[in-house]
């Protein structure tokens, strides 16, 4: 389910920016999908402000005690940053931001993590584009616990891609879901809603 009724404009936003794509895609989980959420298409300041505002609203509603946002490389980096900026401008919440590298540097700021280091007292929220199997999010949480002793970590994604048959192994908050996408396209008279609905029911 969406995190709040006022987040419905997120779906027209995904359509307008071209972030919702149709075709034949291989997912990180190894499965295939007839549609794909590509937030690499969110590449202008106004769109990042819009998306950051929705993420900040969801954080306020679902995780009011959050103190630190973690953006997994690569797409999560801009999302966590946009959410933190929006949280400050909209509500005066000064959230820390942390992100990682795919490969550790050996010079300058070394290591895999950049930004505000977590402590065991932090309530950390992972901000990312999508959740499909949940495996990468679990791996990220395990890594943060091992590196920093993180004791509380939650997940907020733009789109929850889990299907009826593949429930997430961890709790997740999302701006929108696969059934939401199908319902919006159907209401808009877009016949591609059936592609998304069939995927949700049968994948």
Coordinates of C-alpha atoms in Angstrom, one line a residue:
X1 CA 0.0 0.0 0.0
X2 CA 1.1 3.6 -0.5
X3 CA 2.3 5.3 2.7
X4 CA -0.3 8.1 2.5
X5 CA -3.2 9.2 0.1
X6 CA -1.3 12.4 -0.8
X7 CA 1.5 10.4 -2.3
X8 CA -0.7 9.4 -5.3
X9 CA 1.1 11.9 -7.7
X10 CA 4.2 9.8 -7.5
X11 CA 2.8 7.5 -10.2
X12 CA 2.2 10.2 -12.8
X13 CA 5.6 11.4 -11.9
X14 CA 7.2 8.0 -12.8
X15 CA 5.3 8.0 -16.1
X16 CA 6.2 11.6 -16.9
X17 CA 9.9 11.2 -16.3
X18 CA 10.1 7.9 -18.2
X19 CA 11.1 6.1 -15.0
X20 CA 8.4 3.5 -15.7
X21 CA 9.6 1.4 -18.7
X22 CA 8.1 -1.5 -20.5
X23 CA 10.1 -4.3 -22.3
X24 CA 12.0 -7.4 -21.2
X25 CA 14.3 -6.7 -18.3
X26 CA 16.6 -8.9 -16.2
X27 CA 16.5 -7.9 -12.5
X28 CA 19.3 -7.9 -10.0
X29 CA 17.5 -10.8 -8.3
X30 CA 18.0 -12.9 -11.5
X31 CA 14.4 -12.9 -12.5
X32 CA 12.8 -11.2 -15.5
X33 CA 10.2 -8.5 -15.7
X34 CA 8.0 -6.9 -18.4
X35 CA 8.5 -3.5 -16.8
X36 CA 11.2 -1.7 -14.9
X37 CA 11.5 1.3 -12.6
X38 CA 14.5 3.3 -13.7
X39 CA 15.1 6.2 -11.4
X40 CA 18.2 7.1 -13.3
X41 CA 15.6 9.0 -15.4
X42 CA 15.1 11.4 -12.5
X43 CA 18.0 13.7 -13.6
X44 CA 16.8 17.3 -13.1
X45 CA 16.7 19.5 -10.0
X46 CA 12.9 20.0 -10.0
X47 CA 12.3 16.2 -10.2
X48 CA 14.8 15.5 -7.4
X49 CA 13.0 18.2 -5.3
X50 CA 9.7 16.5 -6.0
X51 CA 10.8 13.0 -5.2
X52 CA 12.8 14.2 -2.1
X53 CA 9.6 15.9 -0.8
X54 CA 7.6 12.7 -1.1
X55 CA 10.4 10.7 0.6
X56 CA 10.6 13.3 3.4
X57 CA 6.8 13.1 3.9
X58 CA 7.0 9.3 4.1
X59 CA 9.8 9.5 6.6
X60 CA 7.8 11.9 8.8
X61 CA 4.8 9.6 8.7
X62 CA 6.5 6.2 9.1
X63 CA 9.8 6.9 10.8
X64 CA 9.5 10.1 12.9
X65 CA 12.4 9.0 15.1
X66 CA 14.8 8.5 12.3
X67 CA 18.2 10.2 12.7
X68 CA 20.2 8.9 9.7
X69 CA 19.5 8.1 6.1
X70 CA 21.6 5.5 4.2
X71 CA 21.7 5.6 0.4
X72 CA 23.1 2.4 -1.2
X73 CA 25.3 3.0 -4.3
X74 CA 24.4 4.2 -6.7
X75 CA 20.8 5.3 -7.1
X76 CA 20.2 5.4 -3.4
X77 CA 22.8 8.1 -3.0
X78 CA 20.8 10.9 -4.7
X79 CA 17.5 9.7 -3.1
X80 CA 18.9 9.8 0.4
X81 CA 20.4 13.2 -0.2
X82 CA 17.2 14.6 -1.7
X83 CA 15.2 13.2 1.2
X84 CA 17.5 14.7 3.8
X85 CA 17.5 18.2 2.1
X86 CA 13.7 18.1 1.8
X87 CA 13.3 17.0 5.5
X88 CA 15.3 20.0 6.5
X89 CA 13.5 22.5 4.3
X90 CA 10.0 21.1 5.0
X91 CA 10.2 20.3 8.7
X92 CA 13.5 21.4 10.1
X93 CA 14.6 17.8 10.6
X94 CA 18.4 17.7 10.3
X95 CA 19.0 14.1 9.3
X96 CA 22.4 12.6 8.7
X97 CA 23.3 11.1 5.4
X98 CA 25.6 8.1 4.7
X99 CA 26.3 6.2 1.5
X100 CA 28.7 3.5 0.3
X101 CA 31.0 2.8 -2.6
X102 CA 31.0 -0.3 -4.7
X103 CA 34.7 -0.5 -4.2
X104 CA 36.8 0.9 -1.4
X105 CA 39.3 3.6 -2.1
X106 CA 42.9 3.4 -0.8
X107 CA 43.6 7.2 -0.8
X108 CA 41.8 10.3 0.5
X109 CA 38.7 9.2 2.3
X110 CA 39.4 5.5 2.4
X111 CA 36.9 2.7 3.0
X112 CA 33.5 1.9 1.7
X113 CA 31.4 4.4 3.6
X114 CA 31.1 8.2 3.2
X115 CA 29.1 10.6 5.3
X116 CA 27.9 10.6 8.9
X117 CA 28.9 7.4 10.6
X118 CA 26.2 5.6 12.5
X119 CA 26.3 4.8 16.2
X120 CA 24.3 2.1 18.0
X121 CA 21.9 4.8 19.2
X122 CA 20.9 5.9 15.6
X123 CA 17.6 5.0 14.0
X124 CA 18.8 4.4 10.4
X125 CA 16.6 4.3 7.4
X126 CA 17.8 2.8 4.1
X127 CA 16.5 4.9 1.1
X128 CA 16.5 3.2 -2.2
X129 CA 14.7 3.0 -5.6
X130 CA 12.9 -0.4 -5.5
X131 CA 12.6 -3.5 -3.5
X132 CA 12.2 -6.8 -5.3
X133 CA 13.4 -9.8 -3.3
X134 CA 14.7 -7.8 -0.3
X135 CA 18.0 -9.7 -0.4
X136 CA 20.1 -6.6 -1.1
X137 CA 18.5 -4.7 1.7
X138 CA 19.1 -7.5 4.2
X139 CA 22.8 -7.6 3.0
X140 CA 23.0 -3.8 3.5
X141 CA 21.6 -4.0 7.0
X142 CA 24.0 -6.9 7.9
X143 CA 26.9 -4.8 6.6
X144 CA 25.9 -1.7 8.6
X145 CA 25.5 -3.8 11.8
X146 CA 28.9 -5.3 11.3
X147 CA 30.6 -2.0 10.5
X148 CA 29.0 0.3 13.0
X149 CA 26.9 -1.7 15.4
X150 CA 23.6 -0.4 14.0
X151 CA 20.7 -1.7 16.1
X152 CA 17.7 -0.3 14.3
X153 CA 17.4 -0.1 10.5
X154 CA 14.3 0.3 8.4
X155 CA 13.7 0.5 4.7
X156 CA 11.9 3.1 2.6
X157 CA 11.7 2.6 -1.2
X158 CA 10.0 4.5 -4.0
X159 CA 8.4 1.3 -5.5
X160 CA 7.8 -2.0 -3.7
X161 CA 8.1 -4.5 -6.6
X162 CA 7.3 -7.6 -4.5
X163 CA 4.5 -9.7 -6.1
X164 CA 1.6 -11.6 -4.5
X165 CA 3.8 -14.7 -4.5
X166 CA 7.1 -13.1 -3.3
X167 CA 6.5 -11.3 -0.1
X168 CA 9.4 -9.2 1.3
X169 CA 11.5 -10.9 4.0
X170 CA 11.6 -7.6 6.0
X171 CA 9.2 -4.8 6.7
X172 CA 9.3 -2.0 4.1
X173 CA 7.6 1.3 3.6
X174 CA 7.1 2.4 0.0
X175 CA 5.7 5.4 -1.9
X176 CA 3.9 3.1 -4.2
X177 CA 3.5 -0.6 -5.1
X178 CA 2.9 -2.8 -8.2
X179 CA -0.9 -3.0 -7.6
X180 CA -0.9 0.8 -7.3
X181 CA 0.8 1.1 -10.6
X182 CA -1.6 -1.2 -12.3
X183 CA -4.6 0.6 -10.8
X184 CA -3.4 4.0 -11.9
X185 CA -2.7 2.9 -15.5
X186 CA -6.1 1.2 -15.7
X187 CA -7.9 4.3 -14.4
X188 CA -6.0 6.4 -17.0
X189 CA -7.1 4.1 -19.9
X190 CA -3.6 2.7 -20.5
X191 CA -3.9 -0.9 -21.6
X192 CA -0.5 -1.7 -20.2
X193 CA -2.0 -2.0 -16.8
X194 CA -2.6 -5.7 -17.6
X195 CA 1.1 -6.3 -18.1
X196 CA 1.8 -5.0 -14.6
X197 CA -1.2 -6.8 -13.0
X198 CA -0.3 -10.1 -14.7
X199 CA 3.2 -9.8 -13.3
X200 CA 2.0 -9.1 -9.8
X201 CA -0.4 -12.1 -9.9
X202 CA 1.8 -14.6 -11.5
X203 CA 5.5 -13.8 -11.1

